[in-house]
Coordinates of C-alpha atoms in Angstrom, one line a residue:
M409 CA 0.0 0.0 0.0
D410 CA 1.2 3.5 -0.8
L411 CA -0.7 5.2 2.1
L412 CA -2.6 4.2 5.2
L413 CA -4.9 6.6 7.1
R414 CA -5.0 4.9 10.5
G415 CA -7.8 4.9 13.0
A416 CA -10.0 7.6 11.4
T417 CA -13.6 8.2 12.0
I418 CA -15.0 7.3 8.6
V419 CA -18.0 9.3 7.4
D420 CA -18.4 7.5 4.1
G421 CA -20.7 9.8 2.1
T422 CA -23.8 7.6 2.2
G423 CA -25.3 9.3 5.3
E424 CA -24.9 6.1 7.3
P425 CA -23.4 6.4 10.9
A426 CA -19.7 6.9 11.2
K427 CA -17.3 4.1 12.0
R428 CA -13.7 3.8 12.9
G429 CA -11.2 2.1 10.6
D430 CA -8.0 2.1 8.6
V431 CA -8.2 3.2 4.9
A432 CA -5.4 2.1 2.6
V433 CA -4.6 3.7 -0.7
R434 CA -2.7 2.2 -3.7
E435 CA -2.2 3.7 -7.1
G436 CA -4.7 6.4 -6.6
R437 CA -7.5 4.2 -5.3
I438 CA -9.0 3.0 -2.1
A439 CA -7.5 -0.5 -1.8
A440 CA -8.8 -1.6 1.6
I441 CA -10.9 -0.5 4.5
T442 CA -10.1 -2.6 7.6
E443 CA -10.5 -2.6 11.4
P444 CA -8.4 0.1 13.2
G445 CA -4.7 -0.8 13.6
T446 CA -4.7 -3.7 11.1
G447 CA -3.2 -2.1 8.0
T448 CA 0.3 -1.3 6.8
A449 CA 1.7 0.9 4.1
S450 CA 4.7 2.8 2.9
R451 CA 3.3 6.0 4.6
V452 CA 1.1 5.9 7.7
I453 CA -0.9 8.9 8.9
D454 CA -2.3 8.7 12.4
A455 CA -5.9 9.9 11.9
G456 CA -7.3 8.9 15.3
D457 CA -8.6 12.4 16.1
L458 CA -9.9 13.2 12.6
V459 CA -12.9 12.5 10.4
L460 CA -12.2 10.8 7.0
A461 CA -14.7 11.8 4.3
P462 CA -14.8 11.7 0.5
G463 CA -13.4 14.8 -1.0
F464 CA -16.0 17.5 -1.3
I465 CA -17.7 18.2 -4.7
D466 CA -18.4 21.8 -5.6
M467 CA -21.4 21.6 -7.8
H468 CA -21.3 25.2 -8.8
A469 CA -17.8 26.6 -9.5
H470 CA -16.5 29.5 -11.5
S471 CA -12.9 28.4 -11.8
D472 CA -13.0 28.0 -15.6
L473 CA -9.8 30.1 -16.1
Q474 CA -8.3 30.3 -12.7
I475 CA -7.9 26.5 -12.4
L476 CA -5.5 26.9 -15.3
A477 CA -4.0 30.4 -14.7
N478 CA -3.3 29.7 -11.0
P479 CA -2.9 25.9 -10.9
D480 CA -2.3 25.5 -7.2
H481 CA -6.0 26.4 -6.8
L482 CA -5.6 26.9 -3.0
A483 CA -9.0 28.4 -2.6
K484 CA -10.6 25.0 -3.3
V485 CA -8.0 22.4 -2.1
S486 CA -7.6 24.2 1.2
Q487 CA -11.3 23.6 2.0
G488 CA -11.3 20.0 1.0
V489 CA -12.7 20.3 -2.5
T490 CA -11.4 17.5 -4.8
S491 CA -13.9 17.9 -7.7
E492 CA -15.9 20.9 -9.1
V493 CA -18.3 21.6 -11.9
L494 CA -17.4 24.3 -14.4
G495 CA -19.2 25.9 -17.3
Q496 CA -21.9 27.5 -15.1
D497 CA -24.7 30.0 -15.6
G498 CA -24.8 29.5 -19.3
L499 CA -21.6 31.4 -20.0
S500 CA -18.1 29.9 -20.4
Y501 CA -15.4 29.5 -22.9
A502 CA -16.2 26.4 -24.9
P503 CA -17.5 25.8 -27.5
V504 CA -16.4 29.1 -29.2
D505 CA -15.0 30.6 -32.3
D506 CA -12.6 33.6 -32.3
E507 CA -15.4 36.2 -32.3
V508 CA -17.4 34.6 -29.5
L509 CA -14.3 34.0 -27.4
A510 CA -13.4 37.7 -27.7
A511 CA -16.9 38.7 -26.6
L512 CA -16.8 36.3 -23.6
R513 CA -13.4 37.4 -22.4
A514 CA -14.9 40.9 -22.1
Q515 CA -18.3 39.9 -20.7
L516 CA -16.9 37.5 -18.1
A517 CA -13.9 39.6 -16.9
G518 CA -15.8 40.3 -13.7
W519 CA -16.2 36.6 -13.0
N520 CA -12.9 35.1 -14.3
D521 CA -10.6 38.0 -15.1
D522 CA -8.9 38.1 -18.6
P523 CA -5.4 37.1 -17.7
A524 CA -2.6 38.7 -19.8
G525 CA -0.6 36.3 -21.9
F526 CA -3.0 33.4 -21.3
D527 CA -2.9 30.6 -23.8
W528 CA -6.4 30.1 -25.3
N529 CA -5.4 27.0 -27.1
W530 CA -8.9 25.4 -27.4
R531 CA -12.2 26.1 -29.1
S532 CA -14.3 22.9 -28.6
V533 CA -15.5 21.3 -25.3
G534 CA -13.3 18.4 -26.0
E535 CA -10.2 20.6 -26.4
Y536 CA -11.0 22.4 -23.2
L537 CA -11.2 19.1 -21.3
D538 CA -8.0 18.0 -22.9
R539 CA -6.4 21.2 -21.6
L540 CA -7.6 20.3 -18.1
D541 CA -6.1 16.9 -18.4
R542 CA -2.6 18.4 -18.8
G543 CA -2.7 18.9 -15.0
I544 CA -5.0 20.6 -12.6
A545 CA -5.2 20.6 -8.8
V546 CA -8.7 19.1 -8.5
N547 CA -10.9 17.1 -10.8
A548 CA -13.4 19.1 -13.0
A549 CA -16.6 18.4 -14.8
Y550 CA -17.9 20.8 -17.4
L551 CA -21.4 21.9 -18.5
V552 CA -22.1 23.1 -22.1
P553 CA -23.1 26.8 -21.6
Q554 CA -26.4 27.5 -23.3
G555 CA -25.7 31.3 -23.6
T556 CA -22.4 30.6 -25.3
V557 CA -24.1 28.2 -27.7
R558 CA -26.7 30.9 -28.5
M559 CA -23.9 33.4 -29.2
L560 CA -22.5 30.9 -31.8
A561 CA -25.8 30.1 -33.5
V562 CA -27.9 33.3 -33.1
G563 CA -25.5 36.1 -32.0
F564 CA -26.3 38.7 -29.4
D565 CA -29.8 39.6 -30.6
D566 CA -33.0 39.5 -28.5
R567 CA -35.2 37.4 -30.7
P568 CA -36.3 33.8 -31.1
A569 CA -34.0 31.4 -32.8
T570 CA -34.9 30.3 -36.4
E571 CA -35.4 26.6 -37.1
S572 CA -31.9 26.3 -38.6
E573 CA -30.4 28.2 -35.7
L574 CA -32.1 25.9 -33.2
D575 CA -30.8 22.9 -35.2
R576 CA -27.3 24.3 -34.9
M577 CA -27.6 24.8 -31.2
K578 CA -28.9 21.3 -30.7
E579 CA -25.9 19.9 -32.6
L580 CA -23.5 22.1 -30.6
V581 CA -25.0 20.8 -27.4
A582 CA -24.9 17.2 -28.6
T583 CA -21.2 17.6 -29.7
G584 CA -20.3 19.0 -26.3
L585 CA -22.0 16.1 -24.5
R586 CA -20.3 13.5 -26.8
E587 CA -17.0 15.1 -26.1
G588 CA -17.5 14.7 -22.3
A589 CA -19.6 17.5 -20.9
A590 CA -21.8 16.4 -17.9
G591 CA -24.8 18.4 -19.0
M592 CA -25.9 21.9 -20.0
S593 CA -26.2 25.1 -17.9
S594 CA -28.2 28.3 -18.5
G595 CA -28.0 31.8 -17.2
L596 CA -31.5 33.1 -17.8
T597 CA -30.9 36.5 -16.3
Y598 CA -27.7 36.9 -18.4
T599 CA -27.5 37.9 -22.0
P600 CA -27.8 36.3 -24.5
G601 CA -29.0 33.1 -22.8
M602 CA -32.0 34.9 -21.3
Y603 CA -33.4 35.6 -24.8
A604 CA -34.3 31.9 -25.2
G605 CA -37.9 30.9 -24.7
T606 CA -39.3 27.9 -22.9
E607 CA -39.7 25.9 -26.1
E608 CA -36.1 26.5 -27.2
L609 CA -34.9 25.3 -23.8
V610 CA -37.1 22.2 -24.0
A611 CA -35.6 21.3 -27.4
L612 CA -32.1 21.6 -26.1
C613 CA -32.8 19.7 -22.9
E614 CA -34.2 16.8 -25.0
V615 CA -30.7 16.6 -26.5
V616 CA -29.0 16.8 -23.1
G617 CA -31.2 14.0 -21.7
T618 CA -30.5 11.7 -24.7
H619 CA -26.8 12.1 -24.2
G620 CA -26.9 11.2 -20.5
G621 CA -26.6 14.7 -19.1
F622 CA -28.5 17.0 -16.8
Y623 CA -29.8 20.5 -17.0
S624 CA -28.4 23.1 -14.5
P625 CA -30.2 26.4 -14.9
H626 CA -29.7 29.8 -13.3
H627 CA -33.4 30.5 -13.9
R628 CA -35.1 33.7 -14.8
S629 CA -35.7 35.2 -11.4
Y630 CA -34.5 34.8 -7.8
G631 CA -36.6 37.7 -6.7
A632 CA -40.1 38.7 -7.9
G633 CA -41.4 35.8 -9.9
A634 CA -38.9 33.3 -8.3
L635 CA -41.5 30.5 -7.8
E636 CA -42.8 30.9 -11.3
A637 CA -39.2 30.8 -12.6
F638 CA -38.5 27.6 -10.6
A639 CA -41.8 26.1 -12.0
E640 CA -40.7 26.8 -15.6
M641 CA -37.5 24.8 -15.0
V642 CA -39.5 21.9 -13.5
D643 CA -41.8 22.0 -16.5
I644 CA -38.9 22.0 -18.9
S645 CA -37.5 18.9 -17.1
R646 CA -40.8 17.2 -17.1
R647 CA -41.5 17.8 -20.8
S648 CA -38.0 17.0 -22.0
G649 CA -37.3 14.1 -19.8
C650 CA -34.0 15.6 -18.8
P651 CA -32.8 15.5 -15.2
L652 CA -32.8 18.9 -13.5
H653 CA -30.2 20.4 -11.1
L654 CA -31.2 23.8 -9.9
A655 CA -28.2 26.1 -9.6
H656 CA -27.8 28.2 -6.3
A657 CA -31.4 27.5 -5.5
T658 CA -32.0 30.4 -3.2
M659 CA -35.0 32.5 -2.4
N660 CA -33.6 36.1 -2.1
F661 CA -34.8 39.7 -1.9
S662 CA -37.4 41.1 0.4
V663 CA -40.3 39.6 -1.6
N664 CA -39.2 36.1 -0.8
K665 CA -38.6 36.3 2.9
G666 CA -39.9 33.1 4.5
K667 CA -40.9 31.5 1.2
A668 CA -38.5 28.6 1.1
P669 CA -41.3 26.1 2.1
D670 CA -43.2 27.2 -1.1
L671 CA -40.2 26.2 -3.2
L672 CA -39.7 22.9 -1.4
R673 CA -43.3 21.9 -1.9
L674 CA -43.0 22.6 -5.6
L675 CA -39.9 20.3 -5.7
D676 CA -41.5 17.6 -3.5
D677 CA -44.6 17.5 -5.7
A678 CA -42.4 17.1 -8.9
V679 CA -40.2 14.4 -7.4
A680 CA -43.3 12.6 -6.3
D681 CA -44.5 12.7 -9.9
G682 CA -41.2 11.0 -11.0
C683 CA -39.0 14.0 -11.9
D684 CA -35.3 13.7 -11.3
I685 CA -34.4 16.9 -9.4
T686 CA -31.5 18.1 -7.3
L687 CA -30.2 21.5 -6.3
D688 CA -27.2 23.2 -4.8
T689 CA -26.8 26.2 -2.5
Y690 CA -24.0 28.2 -0.7
P691 CA -24.2 28.8 3.1
Y692 CA -24.2 32.6 3.0
L693 CA -26.7 35.4 2.6
P694 CA -25.2 37.7 0.0
G695 CA -25.0 36.8 -3.7
A696 CA -22.4 37.8 -6.2
T697 CA -22.3 38.6 -9.9
Y698 CA -21.0 41.1 -12.4
L699 CA -22.4 44.6 -12.0
S700 CA -23.8 44.8 -15.5
A701 CA -26.0 41.8 -14.8
L702 CA -28.5 44.3 -13.2
L703 CA -29.2 45.9 -16.6
P704 CA -32.5 45.1 -18.4
S705 CA -32.1 42.6 -21.2
W706 CA -33.1 45.0 -23.9
S707 CA -30.2 47.3 -23.1
A708 CA -27.7 44.5 -23.8
D709 CA -29.2 43.5 -27.1
G710 CA -26.4 43.5 -29.8
G711 CA -23.4 42.9 -27.5
L712 CA -20.8 44.9 -25.6
D713 CA -20.4 47.9 -27.9
A714 CA -24.2 48.4 -28.3
T715 CA -24.6 48.2 -24.5
L716 CA -21.9 50.8 -23.9
A717 CA -23.5 53.1 -26.5
R718 CA -26.9 52.9 -24.6
L719 CA -25.2 53.6 -21.3
S720 CA -23.8 56.8 -22.8
D721 CA -27.1 57.9 -24.3
V722 CA -29.2 60.3 -22.1
D723 CA -32.6 58.9 -23.0
A724 CA -31.5 55.3 -22.8
R725 CA -29.9 55.9 -19.4
E726 CA -33.1 57.4 -18.0
R727 CA -35.1 54.4 -19.3
I728 CA -32.7 52.0 -17.8
R729 CA -32.6 53.9 -14.5
A730 CA -36.4 53.9 -14.2
E731 CA -36.5 50.1 -14.8
I732 CA -33.7 49.4 -12.3
E733 CA -34.8 51.8 -9.6
E734 CA -38.6 51.9 -9.9
T735 CA -40.1 48.8 -11.6
G736 CA -37.3 46.2 -11.4
S737 CA -35.4 45.0 -14.5
D738 CA -35.4 41.4 -15.6
G739 CA -31.6 41.4 -15.1
A740 CA -32.1 42.4 -11.5
H741 CA -34.7 39.7 -10.9
G742 CA -37.7 42.0 -11.2
V743 CA -37.1 43.8 -7.9
P744 CA -36.4 47.6 -7.7
I745 CA -32.7 47.9 -6.7
D746 CA -31.7 49.3 -3.3
W747 CA -28.3 50.8 -4.1
D748 CA -27.3 50.4 -0.4
S749 CA -27.5 46.6 -1.0
I750 CA -25.2 46.5 -4.0
E751 CA -21.5 46.5 -3.0
I752 CA -18.7 46.8 -5.6
N753 CA -16.1 44.1 -4.7
G754 CA -13.9 44.0 -7.8
V755 CA -12.8 46.5 -10.5
R756 CA -10.4 46.3 -13.4
G757 CA -9.0 49.8 -13.3
T758 CA -6.8 50.7 -10.3
E759 CA -8.2 54.3 -10.4
R760 CA -11.5 52.9 -9.2
E761 CA -10.2 50.8 -6.4
H762 CA -11.7 53.3 -4.0
L763 CA -15.2 51.9 -4.9
V764 CA -14.3 48.4 -3.6
G765 CA -15.9 47.5 -0.3
H766 CA -18.5 50.2 -0.5
S767 CA -22.1 50.1 -1.7
V768 CA -23.0 52.0 -4.9
A769 CA -25.2 54.3 -2.7
E770 CA -22.3 55.0 -0.3
S771 CA -19.8 55.9 -3.1
A772 CA -22.4 58.0 -4.8
R773 CA -23.1 60.0 -1.7
R774 CA -19.4 60.5 -1.2
Q775 CA -19.1 61.9 -4.7
G776 CA -22.3 63.9 -4.6
V777 CA -23.9 62.2 -7.6
P778 CA -27.0 60.0 -8.1
S779 CA -26.4 56.3 -7.5
A780 CA -27.6 55.4 -11.0
D781 CA -25.0 57.8 -12.6
L782 CA -22.2 56.2 -10.6
F783 CA -23.4 52.8 -11.7
F784 CA -23.5 53.9 -15.4
D785 CA -20.2 55.7 -15.4
T786 CA -18.4 52.8 -13.7
L787 CA -19.7 50.3 -16.2
I788 CA -18.6 52.5 -19.1
A789 CA -15.2 53.1 -17.7
E790 CA -14.7 49.4 -16.9
R791 CA -16.3 48.2 -20.1
L792 CA -18.7 46.2 -17.9
G793 CA -15.8 44.4 -16.1
T794 CA -16.9 45.2 -12.6
S795 CA -18.1 42.7 -10.0
C796 CA -20.5 43.2 -7.1
L797 CA -22.1 41.6 -4.0
M798 CA -25.9 41.7 -3.6
H799 CA -26.9 41.7 0.1
V800 CA -30.4 40.2 -0.4
G801 CA -30.5 36.8 1.4
H802 CA -32.6 35.4 4.3
E803 CA -31.2 33.0 6.9
E804 CA -34.4 31.1 7.4
N805 CA -34.6 30.4 3.7
V806 CA -30.9 29.3 3.6
Q807 CA -31.4 26.8 6.4
A808 CA -34.7 25.4 5.2
I809 CA -33.3 24.7 1.7
M810 CA -30.0 23.1 2.9
R811 CA -32.1 20.6 4.9
H812 CA -33.9 19.3 1.8
P813 CA -33.0 15.7 0.7
T814 CA -32.2 17.0 -2.9
H815 CA -29.6 19.5 -1.6
T816 CA -25.9 19.5 -2.6
G817 CA -23.2 22.1 -1.9
G818 CA -22.0 24.6 -4.4
S819 CA -19.8 27.6 -3.7
D820 CA -20.7 29.8 -6.7
G821 CA -17.3 31.2 -5.9
L822 CA -15.6 33.9 -8.0
L823 CA -11.9 33.8 -7.4
V824 CA -10.9 37.2 -8.9
G825 CA -11.4 40.8 -7.8
T826 CA -10.1 42.8 -4.9
R827 CA -12.6 41.3 -2.4
P828 CA -14.3 38.2 -3.9
H829 CA -17.2 36.7 -2.0
P830 CA -15.8 34.6 0.9
R831 CA -17.8 31.6 -0.3
A832 CA -15.0 30.9 -2.8
W833 CA -12.7 30.0 0.1
G834 CA -15.1 29.1 2.8
T835 CA -18.2 27.2 1.6
F836 CA -17.4 23.7 2.7
P837 CA -15.8 24.3 6.1
R838 CA -18.7 26.7 6.8
Y839 CA -21.2 23.9 6.3
L840 CA -19.2 21.7 8.7
G841 CA -18.3 24.3 11.3
H842 CA -21.2 26.8 11.4
Y843 CA -24.2 24.7 10.3
V844 CA -23.2 21.3 11.7
R845 CA -21.1 21.9 14.9
E846 CA -22.4 25.3 16.0
L847 CA -26.1 25.4 14.9
G848 CA -26.9 21.7 14.4
V849 CA -28.9 22.4 11.3
L850 CA -27.5 19.3 9.7
G851 CA -26.0 16.2 11.3
L852 CA -22.4 15.4 10.4
E853 CA -23.1 12.3 8.4
D854 CA -26.0 13.9 6.6
C855 CA -24.0 17.0 5.7
V856 CA -21.1 15.0 4.3
A857 CA -23.5 13.0 2.2
H858 CA -24.9 16.3 0.8
L859 CA -21.4 17.5 -0.1
T860 CA -20.1 14.2 -1.6
G861 CA -22.1 11.1 -2.4
R862 CA -25.3 12.9 -3.4
A863 CA -23.3 15.2 -5.7
A864 CA -21.4 12.3 -7.3
R865 CA -24.7 10.6 -8.0
R866 CA -26.0 13.6 -9.9
L867 CA -22.8 13.7 -11.9
R868 CA -23.1 9.9 -12.6
L869 CA -19.6 9.3 -11.3
P870 CA -19.4 5.6 -10.7
D871 CA -16.2 5.6 -8.5
R872 CA -16.3 8.9 -6.6
G873 CA -18.1 10.5 -3.7
L874 CA -17.9 7.6 -1.2
V875 CA -15.2 6.0 1.0
R876 CA -15.4 2.6 -0.6
E877 CA -13.0 0.0 -1.8
G878 CA -12.2 0.4 -5.4
F879 CA -13.2 4.1 -5.5
A880 CA -10.8 6.9 -6.5
A881 CA -8.9 8.2 -3.4
D882 CA -10.4 11.7 -3.4
L883 CA -10.3 12.1 0.4
V884 CA -10.3 14.7 3.1
L885 CA -9.3 14.5 6.8
F886 CA -10.7 17.2 9.0
D887 CA -11.1 17.9 12.8
P888 CA -14.8 18.1 13.5
D889 CA -14.1 20.2 16.6
T890 CA -12.1 22.9 14.9
V891 CA -13.0 22.8 11.2
A892 CA -14.1 26.4 10.2
D893 CA -14.1 28.9 7.5
T894 CA -11.9 31.9 8.2
S895 CA -12.6 33.9 5.0
T896 CA -14.5 37.1 5.5
F897 CA -16.0 39.8 3.3
E898 CA -13.1 42.1 4.4
E899 CA -10.4 39.4 4.1
P900 CA -11.8 36.7 1.8
R901 CA -8.7 34.9 0.7
Q902 CA -8.2 33.0 3.9
A903 CA -7.8 29.2 4.1
A904 CA -9.9 27.1 6.3
T905 CA -8.8 25.8 9.6
G906 CA -9.1 22.2 10.8
I907 CA -8.5 20.5 7.4
P908 CA -4.9 19.1 7.6
Y909 CA -5.0 16.6 4.7
V910 CA -6.6 16.6 1.3
F911 CA -5.9 13.9 -1.3
V912 CA -6.8 14.1 -5.0
N913 CA -6.6 10.7 -6.8
G914 CA -4.4 9.5 -3.9
V915 CA -1.9 12.4 -4.1
A916 CA -1.7 14.9 -1.3
A917 CA -2.8 18.4 -2.2
I918 CA -2.8 19.5 1.5
D919 CA -0.3 17.6 3.6
D920 CA -0.2 18.2 7.3
G921 CA -1.7 21.6 6.7
R922 CA 0.6 22.6 3.9
P923 CA -0.3 23.0 0.2
T924 CA 1.9 20.8 -2.0
G925 CA 1.1 22.3 -5.4
A926 CA 0.3 18.8 -6.7
L927 CA -1.6 18.7 -10.0
A928 CA -3.2 15.2 -9.7
G929 CA -6.7 16.2 -11.0
H930 CA -8.2 15.7 -14.4
S931 CA -11.4 16.2 -16.3
L932 CA -14.4 14.1 -15.3
R933 CA -16.1 13.2 -18.6
N934 CA -19.8 12.3 -18.7
P935 CA -19.9 8.5 -18.4
G936 CA -23.3 8.3 -20.0
R937 CA -22.5 10.2 -23.2
V938 CA -23.4 8.8 -26.6
R939 CA -20.4 8.7 -28.9

């Protein structure tokens, strides 16, 4: 045996009660699980005071570029993540052509940065997965992004797809699934994916289901109309036969305070009718996105340059302001924006660093200008590359949803910007420390199952997510008495405490509390794909 984890409390990812034992690893796999003190190996780690669990699976990650640009990937490995799901919210970098890639690099700079000198040596999904296989810190699955597919087939226009354009989108999705994508994502408050109607999404999901994938939508509203937006996604799943995984399934904004039970009843009824549904959430109240996401969809019709032209036009600015501040734009989830709740947390230009850590309203008051004007002028100066936090969540909703039997964990973590949301570094230890040990919202075995085995089932991974003989040795050892997130909104890039060992495919990524820089991860290709 290469490695023996001796005497650990094994929480195996099934939800069953913990048990003590030795776990031996050979050639990247769990070779034996035996009674405590019976195993031997080249290296032995005394795990008698630690919990041994499967590595955590981040079901909603935005590491698409950073996992390559900064390959140590400390934000994730330090919190016990050994696999993550990329290509989220309908917008990512494959499949693309040169024109679409250029547009995405600008549009997603607030999510992923646009690293200078970066080698964009892929265009297809398969080529992107091949790039991951050259060496990454954790394993990664990928979702075909529906908004990117729409850019390729339809462009940036706010209109229904033609029959030929829909056929091309279906073929692009099918090709992505055949090349190894786990499913398809949508971002239905982001352009241009939000321009797709229900029938278009049903047609694409039929393709996804046929190729063994699942649909993971950021649906049309998390504010006003949230329940109706969730219901549309359930209807798409029911009609297409495609499994559904609801991305960051929160109930935010003042209009949804206390309404989590309404969402859960909707899901329970659908599951009782035979629908295959799961969801993920992060254990925090604020959300995060790029600042231009608050714009109404019509203002982004035609792409970046058309959007910037409208933001410089007096009449268009007033129309946008009225929608955002008075009626609620579709990009802002149909809720009138309270500028005190929108905090700028990342800028591209150093001359605007003074905005970071302050709400739009606070910065506008300091400058003596209307909040909307500061919003518009910042977007113009940054060519839409600004990121923000939205302080709109409700604790009772967060706790109710995380208890649900379809729940999995997802950080939705952005890794770039001056002050990224702390969920990028703290999601998984926060579940274990705050919500298990401190509040008792979830039991330890149940919580680990949410973060591991249940997520692996959704991804159809036949050999991950459990501590079981023959499975890949994606493993984490943590101290249940001290595990905690230390990242904060003021100092977000802080590693967790109480997680001394993390193994990816049997190789230590965190060894006795120290990052190793190992690149033992690889792409996780859809095992159900039709070739």
